PDB file of C-alpha atoms and ligand atoms in Angstrom:
ATOM      1  CA  MET A   1      21.043  12.582  12.799  1.00  0.00           C
ATOM      2  CA  SER A   2      23.493  15.449  12.598  1.00  0.00           C
ATOM      3  CA  VAL A   3      25.090  17.246   9.688  1.00  0.00           C
ATOM      4  CA  ILE A   4      28.705  16.105   9.292  1.00  0.00           C
ATOM      5  CA  ILE A   5      30.966  19.118   8.779  1.00  0.00           C
ATOM      6  CA  ASP A   6      33.342  18.310   5.913  1.00  0.00           C
ATOM      7  CA  GLY A   7      36.684  19.812   6.962  1.00  0.00           C
ATOM      8  CA  ASN A   8      38.497  18.397   3.924  1.00  0.00           C
ATOM      9  CA  LYS A   9      36.169  20.212   1.564  1.00  0.00           C
ATOM     10  CA  ILE A  10      36.147  23.503   3.505  1.00  0.00           C
ATOM     11  CA  ALA A  11      39.961  23.428   3.835  1.00  0.00           C
ATOM     12  CA  GLN A  12      40.270  22.808   0.096  1.00  0.00           C
ATOM     13  CA  ASP A  13      37.986  25.817  -0.599  1.00  0.00           C
ATOM     14  CA  ILE A  14      40.189  27.961   1.635  1.00  0.00           C
ATOM     15  CA  ARG A  15      43.429  26.795  -0.005  1.00  0.00           C
ATOM     16  CA  ARG A  16      41.894  27.558  -3.401  1.00  0.00           C
ATOM     17  CA  SER A  17      40.961  31.079  -2.338  1.00  0.00           C
ATOM     18  CA  VAL A  18      44.432  31.621  -0.827  1.00  0.00           C
ATOM     19  CA  ARG A  19      45.979  30.468  -4.115  1.00  0.00           C
ATOM     20  CA  GLU A  20      43.856  32.923  -6.103  1.00  0.00           C
ATOM     21  CA  GLU A  21      44.566  35.777  -3.699  1.00  0.00           C
ATOM     22  CA  THR A  22      48.284  34.956  -3.778  1.00  0.00           C
ATOM     23  CA  LEU A  23      48.362  35.176  -7.566  1.00  0.00           C
ATOM     24  CA  VAL A  24      46.856  38.666  -7.456  1.00  0.00           C
ATOM     25  CA  PHE A  25      49.177  39.708  -4.618  1.00  0.00           C
ATOM     26  CA  LYS A  26      52.306  38.491  -6.441  1.00  0.00           C
ATOM     27  CA  GLU A  27      51.229  40.272  -9.613  1.00  0.00           C
ATOM     28  CA  LYS A  28      50.662  43.524  -7.774  1.00  0.00           C
ATOM     29  CA  THR A  29      53.685  43.546  -5.453  1.00  0.00           C
ATOM     30  CA  GLY A  30      56.229  41.069  -6.837  1.00  0.00           C
ATOM     31  CA  ILE A  31      56.331  39.479  -3.371  1.00  0.00           C
ATOM     32  CA  VAL A  32      56.165  35.683  -3.012  1.00  0.00           C
ATOM     33  CA  PRO A  33      54.851  34.763   0.458  1.00  0.00           C
ATOM     34  CA  GLY A  34      57.506  32.659   2.226  1.00  0.00           C
ATOM     35  CA  LEU A  35      57.114  30.240   5.123  1.00  0.00           C
ATOM     36  CA  ALA A  36      59.977  28.743   7.135  1.00  0.00           C
ATOM     37  CA  VAL A  37      59.170  25.548   9.004  1.00  0.00           C
ATOM     38  CA  VAL A  38      61.642  24.477  11.653  1.00  0.00           C
ATOM     39  CA  LEU A  39      61.712  20.906  12.919  1.00  0.00           C
ATOM     40  CA  VAL A  40      64.078  19.831  15.690  1.00  0.00           C
ATOM     41  CA  GLY A  41      64.511  16.091  16.107  1.00  0.00           C
ATOM     42  CA  GLU A  42      62.830  13.156  14.450  1.00  0.00           C
ATOM     43  CA  ASP A  43      59.362  12.846  15.995  1.00  0.00           C
ATOM     44  CA  PRO A  44      57.472  10.850  13.311  1.00  0.00           C
ATOM     45  CA  ALA A  45      54.152  12.708  13.741  1.00  0.00           C
ATOM     46  CA  SER A  46      55.928  16.070  13.484  1.00  0.00           C
ATOM     47  CA  GLN A  47      57.687  14.915  10.306  1.00  0.00           C
ATOM     48  CA  VAL A  48      54.305  14.094   8.757  1.00  0.00           C
ATOM     49  CA  TYR A  49      52.908  17.537   9.702  1.00  0.00           C
ATOM     50  CA  VAL A  50      55.958  19.361   8.354  1.00  0.00           C
ATOM     51  CA  GLY A  51      55.696  17.475   5.059  1.00  0.00           C
ATOM     52  CA  ARG A  52      52.027  18.462   4.739  1.00  0.00           C
ATOM     53  CA  LYS A  53      52.871  22.103   5.348  1.00  0.00           C
ATOM     54  CA  ALA A  54      55.460  22.107   2.541  1.00  0.00           C
ATOM     55  CA  LYS A  55      52.957  20.466   0.195  1.00  0.00           C
ATOM     56  CA  ALA A  56      50.275  23.054   1.018  1.00  0.00           C
ATOM     57  CA  CYS A  57      52.781  25.879   0.387  1.00  0.00           C
ATOM     58  CA  ALA A  58      53.540  24.481  -3.065  1.00  0.00           C
ATOM     59  CA  GLU A  59      49.834  24.190  -3.810  1.00  0.00           C
ATOM     60  CA  VAL A  60      49.032  27.836  -2.981  1.00  0.00           C
ATOM     61  CA  GLY A  61      52.182  29.236  -4.622  1.00  0.00           C
ATOM     62  CA  PHE A  62      54.308  30.105  -1.585  1.00  0.00           C
ATOM     63  CA  LEU A  63      58.023  29.731  -1.099  1.00  0.00           C
ATOM     64  CA  SER A  64      58.614  27.189   1.649  1.00  0.00           C
ATOM     65  CA  ARG A  65      61.845  26.376   3.416  1.00  0.00           C
ATOM     66  CA  GLU A  66      62.319  23.477   5.781  1.00  0.00           C
ATOM     67  CA  TYR A  67      64.969  23.515   8.481  1.00  0.00           C
ATOM     68  CA  LYS A  68      65.495  20.035   9.879  1.00  0.00           C
ATOM     69  CA  LEU A  69      67.814  20.186  12.869  1.00  0.00           C
ATOM     70  CA  PRO A  70      69.207  17.272  14.898  1.00  0.00           C
ATOM     71  CA  ALA A  71      67.554  16.324  18.212  1.00  0.00           C
ATOM     72  CA  ASP A  72      70.598  17.555  20.182  1.00  0.00           C
ATOM     73  CA  THR A  73      70.430  21.113  18.785  1.00  0.00           C
ATOM     74  CA  SER A  74      71.113  23.649  21.530  1.00  0.00           C
ATOM     75  CA  GLU A  75      68.815  26.500  22.503  1.00  0.00           C
ATOM     76  CA  GLU A  76      71.462  28.997  21.367  1.00  0.00           C
ATOM     77  CA  GLU A  77      71.677  27.427  17.914  1.00  0.00           C
ATOM     78  CA  LEU A  78      67.914  27.510  17.497  1.00  0.00           C
ATOM     79  CA  LEU A  79      67.745  31.120  18.730  1.00  0.00           C
ATOM     80  CA  ARG A  80      70.397  32.026  16.159  1.00  0.00           C
ATOM     81  CA  LEU A  81      68.327  30.463  13.374  1.00  0.00           C
ATOM     82  CA  ILE A  82      65.191  32.302  14.551  1.00  0.00           C
ATOM     83  CA  ASN A  83      67.113  35.559  14.573  1.00  0.00           C
ATOM     84  CA  ASP A  84      68.341  34.944  11.014  1.00  0.00           C
ATOM     85  CA  LEU A  85      64.801  34.160   9.852  1.00  0.00           C
ATOM     86  CA  ASN A  86      63.439  37.260  11.608  1.00  0.00           C
ATOM     87  CA  HIS A  87      65.750  39.306   9.361  1.00  0.00           C
ATOM     88  CA  ASP A  88      65.265  37.263   6.177  1.00  0.00           C
ATOM     89  CA  GLN A  89      63.320  39.351   3.674  1.00  0.00           C
ATOM     90  CA  PHE A  90      62.093  36.279   1.774  1.00  0.00           C
ATOM     91  CA  ILE A  91      60.511  34.748   4.858  1.00  0.00           C
ATOM     92  CA  HIS A  92      57.189  36.187   6.085  1.00  0.00           C
ATOM     93  CA  GLY A  93      56.096  33.386   8.404  1.00  0.00           C
ATOM     94  CA  ILE A  94      58.117  31.298  10.879  1.00  0.00           C
ATOM     95  CA  LEU A  95      56.754  28.092  12.361  1.00  0.00           C
ATOM     96  CA  VAL A  96      58.719  26.091  14.898  1.00  0.00           C
ATOM     97  CA  GLN A  97      57.128  22.666  15.132  1.00  0.00           C
ATOM     98  CA  LEU A  98      56.254  21.685  18.711  1.00  0.00           C
ATOM     99  CA  PRO A  99      57.063  19.831  20.879  1.00  0.00           C
ATOM    100  CA  LEU A 100      60.748  20.726  21.125  1.00  0.00           C
ATOM    101  CA  PRO A 101      63.421  18.531  22.769  1.00  0.00           C
ATOM    102  CA  ARG A 102      63.766  19.070  26.513  1.00  0.00           C
ATOM    103  CA  GLN A 103      67.096  20.970  26.420  1.00  0.00           C
ATOM    104  CA  ILE A 104      65.287  23.821  24.640  1.00  0.00           C
ATOM    105  CA  ALA A 105      62.964  26.189  26.537  1.00  0.00           C
ATOM    106  CA  THR A 106      59.884  26.393  24.301  1.00  0.00           C
ATOM    107  CA  ASP A 107      58.742  29.741  25.798  1.00  0.00           C
ATOM    108  CA  LYS A 108      62.076  31.354  25.006  1.00  0.00           C
ATOM    109  CA  ILE A 109      61.967  30.197  21.387  1.00  0.00           C
ATOM    110  CA  ILE A 110      58.388  31.329  20.820  1.00  0.00           C
ATOM    111  CA  ALA A 111      59.145  34.714  22.393  1.00  0.00           C
ATOM    112  CA  ALA A 112      62.122  35.153  20.020  1.00  0.00           C
ATOM    113  CA  ILE A 113      59.975  34.956  16.874  1.00  0.00           C
ATOM    114  CA  ASP A 114      59.175  38.385  15.424  1.00  0.00           C
ATOM    115  CA  PRO A 115      55.442  38.887  16.240  1.00  0.00           C
ATOM    116  CA  HIS A 116      54.917  40.013  12.617  1.00  0.00           C
ATOM    117  CA  LYS A 117      56.194  36.598  11.425  1.00  0.00           C
ATOM    118  CA  ASP A 118      54.513  34.564  14.171  1.00  0.00           C
ATOM    119  CA  VAL A 119      52.030  32.721  11.937  1.00  0.00           C
ATOM    120  CA  ASP A 120      51.303  30.251  14.778  1.00  0.00           C
ATOM    121  CA  GLY A 121      50.090  33.138  16.944  1.00  0.00           C
ATOM    122  CA  PHE A 122      51.919  31.703  19.976  1.00  0.00           C
ATOM    123  CA  ASN A 123      54.200  34.680  20.730  1.00  0.00           C
ATOM    124  CA  PRO A 124      53.162  36.544  23.928  1.00  0.00           C
ATOM    125  CA  TYR A 125      52.548  39.704  21.873  1.00  0.00           C
ATOM    126  CA  ASN A 126      49.917  37.906  19.818  1.00  0.00           C
ATOM    127  CA  VAL A 127      48.498  36.025  22.808  1.00  0.00           C
ATOM    128  CA  GLY A 128      48.050  39.427  24.486  1.00  0.00           C
ATOM    129  CA  GLY A 129      46.445  40.729  21.303  1.00  0.00           C
ATOM    130  CA  LEU A 130      44.022  37.828  21.348  1.00  0.00           C
ATOM    131  CA  VAL A 131      43.020  38.661  24.924  1.00  0.00           C
ATOM    132  CA  THR A 132      42.392  42.316  24.108  1.00  0.00           C
ATOM    133  CA  GLY A 133      40.837  41.597  20.717  1.00  0.00           C
ATOM    134  CA  SER A 134      43.471  42.700  18.183  1.00  0.00           C
ATOM    135  CA  PRO A 135      46.120  40.022  17.499  1.00  0.00           C
ATOM    136  CA  LEU A 136      48.309  40.129  14.379  1.00  0.00           C
ATOM    137  CA  PHE A 137      47.783  36.349  14.098  1.00  0.00           C
ATOM    138  CA  VAL A 138      45.287  33.922  15.572  1.00  0.00           C
ATOM    139  CA  PRO A 139      46.568  30.337  16.190  1.00  0.00           C
ATOM    140  CA  CYS A 140      45.761  28.125  13.192  1.00  0.00           C
ATOM    141  CA  THR A 141      43.634  25.373  14.769  1.00  0.00           C
ATOM    142  CA  PRO A 142      41.343  27.763  16.684  1.00  0.00           C
ATOM    143  CA  ARG A 143      41.031  29.984  13.609  1.00  0.00           C
ATOM    144  CA  GLY A 144      40.050  26.880  11.625  1.00  0.00           C
ATOM    145  CA  ILE A 145      37.461  25.881  14.217  1.00  0.00           C
ATOM    146  CA  MET A 146      35.844  29.339  14.058  1.00  0.00           C
ATOM    147  CA  GLU A 147      35.638  28.984  10.282  1.00  0.00           C
ATOM    148  CA  LEU A 148      33.940  25.570  10.624  1.00  0.00           C
ATOM    149  CA  ILE A 149      31.409  27.001  13.086  1.00  0.00           C
ATOM    150  CA  ALA A 150      30.777  30.028  10.846  1.00  0.00           C
ATOM    151  CA  ARG A 151      29.993  27.746   7.930  1.00  0.00           C
ATOM    152  CA  THR A 152      27.212  25.985   9.863  1.00  0.00           C
ATOM    153  CA  GLY A 153      25.411  29.358   9.697  1.00  0.00           C
ATOM    154  CA  ILE A 154      24.746  29.482  13.447  1.00  0.00           C
ATOM    155  CA  THR A 155      25.326  32.720  15.327  1.00  0.00           C
ATOM    156  CA  LEU A 156      27.367  32.448  18.510  1.00  0.00           C
ATOM    157  CA  SER A 157      26.028  35.527  20.292  1.00  0.00           C
ATOM    158  CA  GLY A 158      24.331  34.491  23.530  1.00  0.00           C
ATOM    159  CA  LYS A 159      25.003  30.779  22.987  1.00  0.00           C
ATOM    160  CA  ASP A 160      26.521  28.556  25.649  1.00  0.00           C
ATOM    161  CA  ALA A 161      29.939  27.377  24.458  1.00  0.00           C
ATOM    162  CA  VAL A 162      31.899  24.795  26.434  1.00  0.00           C
ATOM    163  CA  VAL A 163      35.561  24.057  25.771  1.00  0.00           C
ATOM    164  CA  VAL A 164      36.972  20.836  27.217  1.00  0.00           C
ATOM    165  CA  GLY A 165      40.760  21.256  27.455  1.00  0.00           C
ATOM    166  CA  ARG A 166      42.890  24.276  28.347  1.00  0.00           C
ATOM    167  CA  SER A 167      46.024  24.037  26.215  1.00  0.00           C
ATOM    168  CA  ASN A 168      47.782  27.145  24.945  1.00  0.00           C
ATOM    169  CA  ILE A 169      47.483  25.844  21.369  1.00  0.00           C
ATOM    170  CA  VAL A 170      43.730  25.132  21.311  1.00  0.00           C
ATOM    171  CA  GLY A 171      41.686  25.361  24.533  1.00  0.00           C
ATOM    172  CA  LYS A 172      42.590  28.854  25.740  1.00  0.00           C
ATOM    173  CA  PRO A 173      42.646  30.595  22.336  1.00  0.00           C
ATOM    174  CA  ILE A 174      39.372  29.025  21.129  1.00  0.00           C
ATOM    175  CA  ALA A 175      37.698  30.126  24.382  1.00  0.00           C
ATOM    176  CA  LEU A 176      38.823  33.720  23.722  1.00  0.00           C
ATOM    177  CA  LEU A 177      37.619  33.625  20.109  1.00  0.00           C
ATOM    178  CA  LEU A 178      34.205  32.304  21.154  1.00  0.00           C
ATOM    179  CA  LEU A 179      34.028  35.026  23.808  1.00  0.00           C
ATOM    180  CA  ALA A 180      34.868  37.663  21.198  1.00  0.00           C
ATOM    181  CA  GLN A 181      31.771  36.455  19.300  1.00  0.00           C
ATOM    182  CA  ASN A 182      29.671  36.990  22.446  1.00  0.00           C
ATOM    183  CA  ALA A 183      29.214  33.344  23.400  1.00  0.00           C
ATOM    184  CA  THR A 184      28.969  32.523  27.116  1.00  0.00           C
ATOM    185  CA  VAL A 185      32.124  30.461  27.506  1.00  0.00           C
ATOM    186  CA  THR A 186      33.044  27.784  30.039  1.00  0.00           C
ATOM    187  CA  ILE A 187      36.444  26.084  30.051  1.00  0.00           C
ATOM    188  CA  CYS A 188      36.586  22.584  31.540  1.00  0.00           C
ATOM    189  CA  HIS A 189      39.655  20.538  32.447  1.00  0.00           C
ATOM    190  CA  SER A 190      40.785  17.502  34.399  1.00  0.00           C
ATOM    191  CA  LYS A 191      39.755  19.058  37.755  1.00  0.00           C
ATOM    192  CA  THR A 192      36.255  20.043  36.616  1.00  0.00           C
ATOM    193  CA  LYS A 193      33.543  18.570  38.849  1.00  0.00           C
ATOM    194  CA  ASP A 194      30.689  16.802  37.085  1.00  0.00           C
ATOM    195  CA  LEU A 195      31.910  17.329  33.530  1.00  0.00           C
ATOM    196  CA  PRO A 196      28.756  15.816  31.934  1.00  0.00           C
ATOM    197  CA  ALA A 197      26.553  18.369  33.737  1.00  0.00           C
ATOM    198  CA  VAL A 198      28.599  21.214  32.197  1.00  0.00           C
ATOM    199  CA  THR A 199      28.981  19.788  28.691  1.00  0.00           C
ATOM    200  CA  SER A 200      25.254  18.944  28.531  1.00  0.00           C
ATOM    201  CA  ARG A 201      24.465  22.663  28.634  1.00  0.00           C
ATOM    202  CA  ALA A 202      26.628  23.423  25.586  1.00  0.00           C
ATOM    203  CA  ASP A 203      25.067  24.733  22.375  1.00  0.00           C
ATOM    204  CA  VAL A 204      28.619  24.565  21.038  1.00  0.00           C
ATOM    205  CA  LEU A 205      30.967  21.929  22.444  1.00  0.00           C
ATOM    206  CA  ILE A 206      34.692  21.906  21.671  1.00  0.00           C
ATOM    207  CA  ALA A 207      36.556  18.731  22.664  1.00  0.00           C
ATOM    208  CA  ALA A 208      40.319  19.285  22.845  1.00  0.00           C
ATOM    209  CA  VAL A 209      41.611  16.867  25.456  1.00  0.00           C
ATOM    210  CA  GLY A 210      43.493  14.060  23.729  1.00  0.00           C
ATOM    211  CA  LYS A 211      41.494  11.151  25.186  1.00  0.00           C
ATOM    212  CA  ALA A 212      39.857   8.838  22.669  1.00  0.00           C
ATOM    213  CA  ARG A 213      36.030   8.894  22.632  1.00  0.00           C
ATOM    214  CA  MET A 214      35.684  10.488  26.073  1.00  0.00           C
ATOM    215  CA  ILE A 215      32.722  12.663  25.024  1.00  0.00           C
ATOM    216  CA  THR A 216      29.741  10.319  24.929  1.00  0.00           C
ATOM    217  CA  ALA A 217      26.145  10.974  23.859  1.00  0.00           C
ATOM    218  CA  ASP A 218      24.901  11.451  27.444  1.00  0.00           C
ATOM    219  CA  MET A 219      27.275  14.463  27.727  1.00  0.00           C
ATOM    220  CA  VAL A 220      25.884  16.254  24.681  1.00  0.00           C
ATOM    221  CA  LYS A 221      22.812  18.465  24.285  1.00  0.00           C
ATOM    222  CA  GLU A 222      20.347  17.546  21.543  1.00  0.00           C
ATOM    223  CA  GLY A 223      21.138  19.603  18.418  1.00  0.00           C
ATOM    224  CA  ALA A 224      24.515  20.932  19.665  1.00  0.00           C
ATOM    225  CA  VAL A 225      27.427  21.851  17.397  1.00  0.00           C
ATOM    226  CA  VAL A 226      30.210  19.408  18.340  1.00  0.00           C
ATOM    227  CA  ILE A 227      33.782  20.153  17.255  1.00  0.00           C
ATOM    228  CA  ASP A 228      36.296  17.348  17.820  1.00  0.00           C
ATOM    229  CA  VAL A 229      39.925  18.476  17.984  1.00  0.00           C
ATOM    230  CA  GLY A 230      41.268  15.146  19.270  1.00  0.00           C
ATOM    231  CA  VAL A 231      43.631  12.998  17.250  1.00  0.00           C
ATOM    232  CA  ASN A 232      44.197   9.752  19.135  1.00  0.00           C
ATOM    233  CA  ARG A 233      45.870   6.634  17.806  1.00  0.00           C
ATOM    234  CA  LEU A 234      43.995   3.483  18.869  1.00  0.00           C
ATOM    235  CA  ASP A 235      45.635   0.110  19.563  1.00  0.00           C
ATOM    236  CA  ASN A 236      44.367  -1.131  16.188  1.00  0.00           C
ATOM    237  CA  GLY A 237      46.271   1.699  14.471  1.00  0.00           C
ATOM    238  CA  LYS A 238      43.149   3.690  13.562  1.00  0.00           C
ATOM    239  CA  LEU A 239      42.594   7.346  14.438  1.00  0.00           C
ATOM    240  CA  ALA A 240      39.849   8.363  16.835  1.00  0.00           C
ATOM    241  CA  GLY A 241      38.736  11.764  18.070  1.00  0.00           C
ATOM    242  CA  ASP A 242      37.853  12.821  21.611  1.00  0.00           C
ATOM    243  CA  VAL A 243      34.193  12.308  20.713  1.00  0.00           C
ATOM    244  CA  ALA A 244      32.441   8.924  20.462  1.00  0.00           C
ATOM    245  CA  PHE A 245      31.417   9.776  16.916  1.00  0.00           C
ATOM    246  CA  ASP A 246      28.579   7.369  16.099  1.00  0.00           C
ATOM    247  CA  GLU A 247      26.511   7.867  19.239  1.00  0.00           C
ATOM    248  CA  VAL A 248      27.103  11.633  19.404  1.00  0.00           C
ATOM    249  CA  ALA A 249      26.336  12.077  15.684  1.00  0.00           C
ATOM    250  CA  ALA A 250      22.890  10.584  16.364  1.00  0.00           C
ATOM    251  CA  LYS A 251      22.175  13.399  18.843  1.00  0.00           C
ATOM    252  CA  ALA A 252      24.140  16.492  17.760  1.00  0.00           C
ATOM    253  CA  GLY A 253      23.029  19.085  15.202  1.00  0.00           C
ATOM    254  CA  TYR A 254      26.471  19.347  13.607  1.00  0.00           C
ATOM    255  CA  ILE A 255      29.618  17.317  14.177  1.00  0.00           C
ATOM    256  CA  THR A 256      33.169  17.183  12.802  1.00  0.00           C
ATOM    257  CA  PRO A 257      34.651  13.752  11.957  1.00  0.00           C
ATOM    258  CA  VAL A 258      38.188  12.549  12.783  1.00  0.00           C
ATOM    259  CA  PRO A 259      39.988  12.456  10.443  1.00  0.00           C
ATOM    260  CA  GLY A 260      38.614  15.002   7.981  1.00  0.00           C
ATOM    261  CA  GLY A 261      37.244  17.639  10.370  1.00  0.00           C
ATOM    262  CA  VAL A 262      39.461  20.100  12.234  1.00  0.00           C
ATOM    263  CA  GLY A 263      42.796  18.598  11.079  1.00  0.00           C
ATOM    264  CA  PRO A 264      42.879  19.845   7.492  1.00  0.00           C
ATOM    265  CA  MET A 265      41.713  23.301   8.633  1.00  0.00           C
ATOM    266  CA  THR A 266      44.912  23.883  10.630  1.00  0.00           C
ATOM    267  CA  ILE A 267      47.135  23.881   7.548  1.00  0.00           C
ATOM    268  CA  ALA A 268      44.618  25.850   5.480  1.00  0.00           C
ATOM    269  CA  MET A 269      44.665  28.566   8.162  1.00  0.00           C
ATOM    270  CA  LEU A 270      48.462  28.475   8.286  1.00  0.00           C
ATOM    271  CA  MET A 271      48.397  29.356   4.582  1.00  0.00           C
ATOM    272  CA  LYS A 272      45.970  32.209   5.306  1.00  0.00           C
ATOM    273  CA  ASN A 273      48.142  33.499   8.152  1.00  0.00           C
ATOM    274  CA  THR A 274      51.261  33.349   5.962  1.00  0.00           C
ATOM    275  CA  LEU A 275      49.569  35.346   3.203  1.00  0.00           C
ATOM    276  CA  ASP A 276      48.447  37.873   5.840  1.00  0.00           C
ATOM    277  CA  ALA A 277      52.068  38.051   7.055  1.00  0.00           C
ATOM    278  CA  ALA A 278      53.344  38.755   3.547  1.00  0.00           C
ATOM    279  CA  LYS A 279      50.747  41.519   3.169  1.00  0.00           C
ATOM    280  CA  MET A 280      52.025  43.153   6.371  1.00  0.00           C
ATOM    281  CA  THR A 281      55.428  43.764   4.771  1.00  0.00           C
ATOM    282  CA  ARG A 282      53.891  46.418   2.514  1.00  0.00           C
TER     283      ARG A 282
HETATM  284  N1  GUN B 301      52.397  20.944  17.257  1.00  0.00           N
HETATM  285  C1  GUN B 301      51.105  20.559  17.342  1.00  0.00           C
HETATM  286  N2  GUN B 301      50.306  21.533  16.878  1.00  0.00           N
HETATM  287  C2  GUN B 301      51.091  22.544  16.499  1.00  0.00           C
HETATM  288  C3  GUN B 301      50.843  23.826  15.929  1.00  0.00           C
HETATM  289  O1  GUN B 301      49.710  24.251  15.677  1.00  0.00           O
HETATM  290  N3  GUN B 301      51.938  24.592  15.670  1.00  0.00           N
HETATM  291  C4  GUN B 301      53.190  24.158  15.956  1.00  0.00           C
HETATM  292  N4  GUN B 301      54.185  24.980  15.687  1.00  0.00           N
HETATM  293  N5  GUN B 301      53.468  22.991  16.476  1.00  0.00           N
HETATM  294  C5  GUN B 301      52.408  22.192  16.740  1.00  0.00           C
END
């Protein structure tokens, strides 16, 4: 039976330490870290995430501003807002909630965010920095996953790490972070031949696909660290990860649950990135 990694508890620890660090920082500099969250349209899931971000900001002592724009907002209007926020001295971090409506080119918007305020780490400057090993910001979910792995106490150097999924938000950046820790990294995707043969070699397995319970026990090595990034809504309304939790938990060494694993870490790391952004203004 594996150890269940408690993401709620670890995220709470991180938010507490950010709150304490923020107090000291405010005292010393008079600067209140500020985060702007931009939401275009009325996607219900995005509204929930944006609400959680504002709540976390209040908890750690940040200024937070929400910009809720209608679904028919033009690219030009959004670019104008980004430009204003880039020059706003009270705002240190800018997060544009994805996905954006189709009339807006996501790449163009992300590229317009000042890299020093890009707390999502999605701007090409920071993506390039991640490739070469010196980004200003690391994307929040991958940064959270690395923290969860670190807290198991295992060392990644020389380990086989397999990432299932190749998104820009999770799959690609987590692969680069694992590589930076000297893991031997394989990225799998929908065209991978014999996925179970690859995943079965993983000492560390990251599932970031978006398909409920697709990682089954036969695909997992005995004692592996299994990190489940999936958030899938089942027909019965319940949430399920990409990992078939019960059967894999019986075989893995460590496993993250859904909910309560990776999810809460994303916002905790957003708080950390925003504090880092505020520190860069000095
Ligand atoms: N939508 C889903 N995940 C994310 C994220 O990490 N950042 C942003 N901005 N939008 C998202």
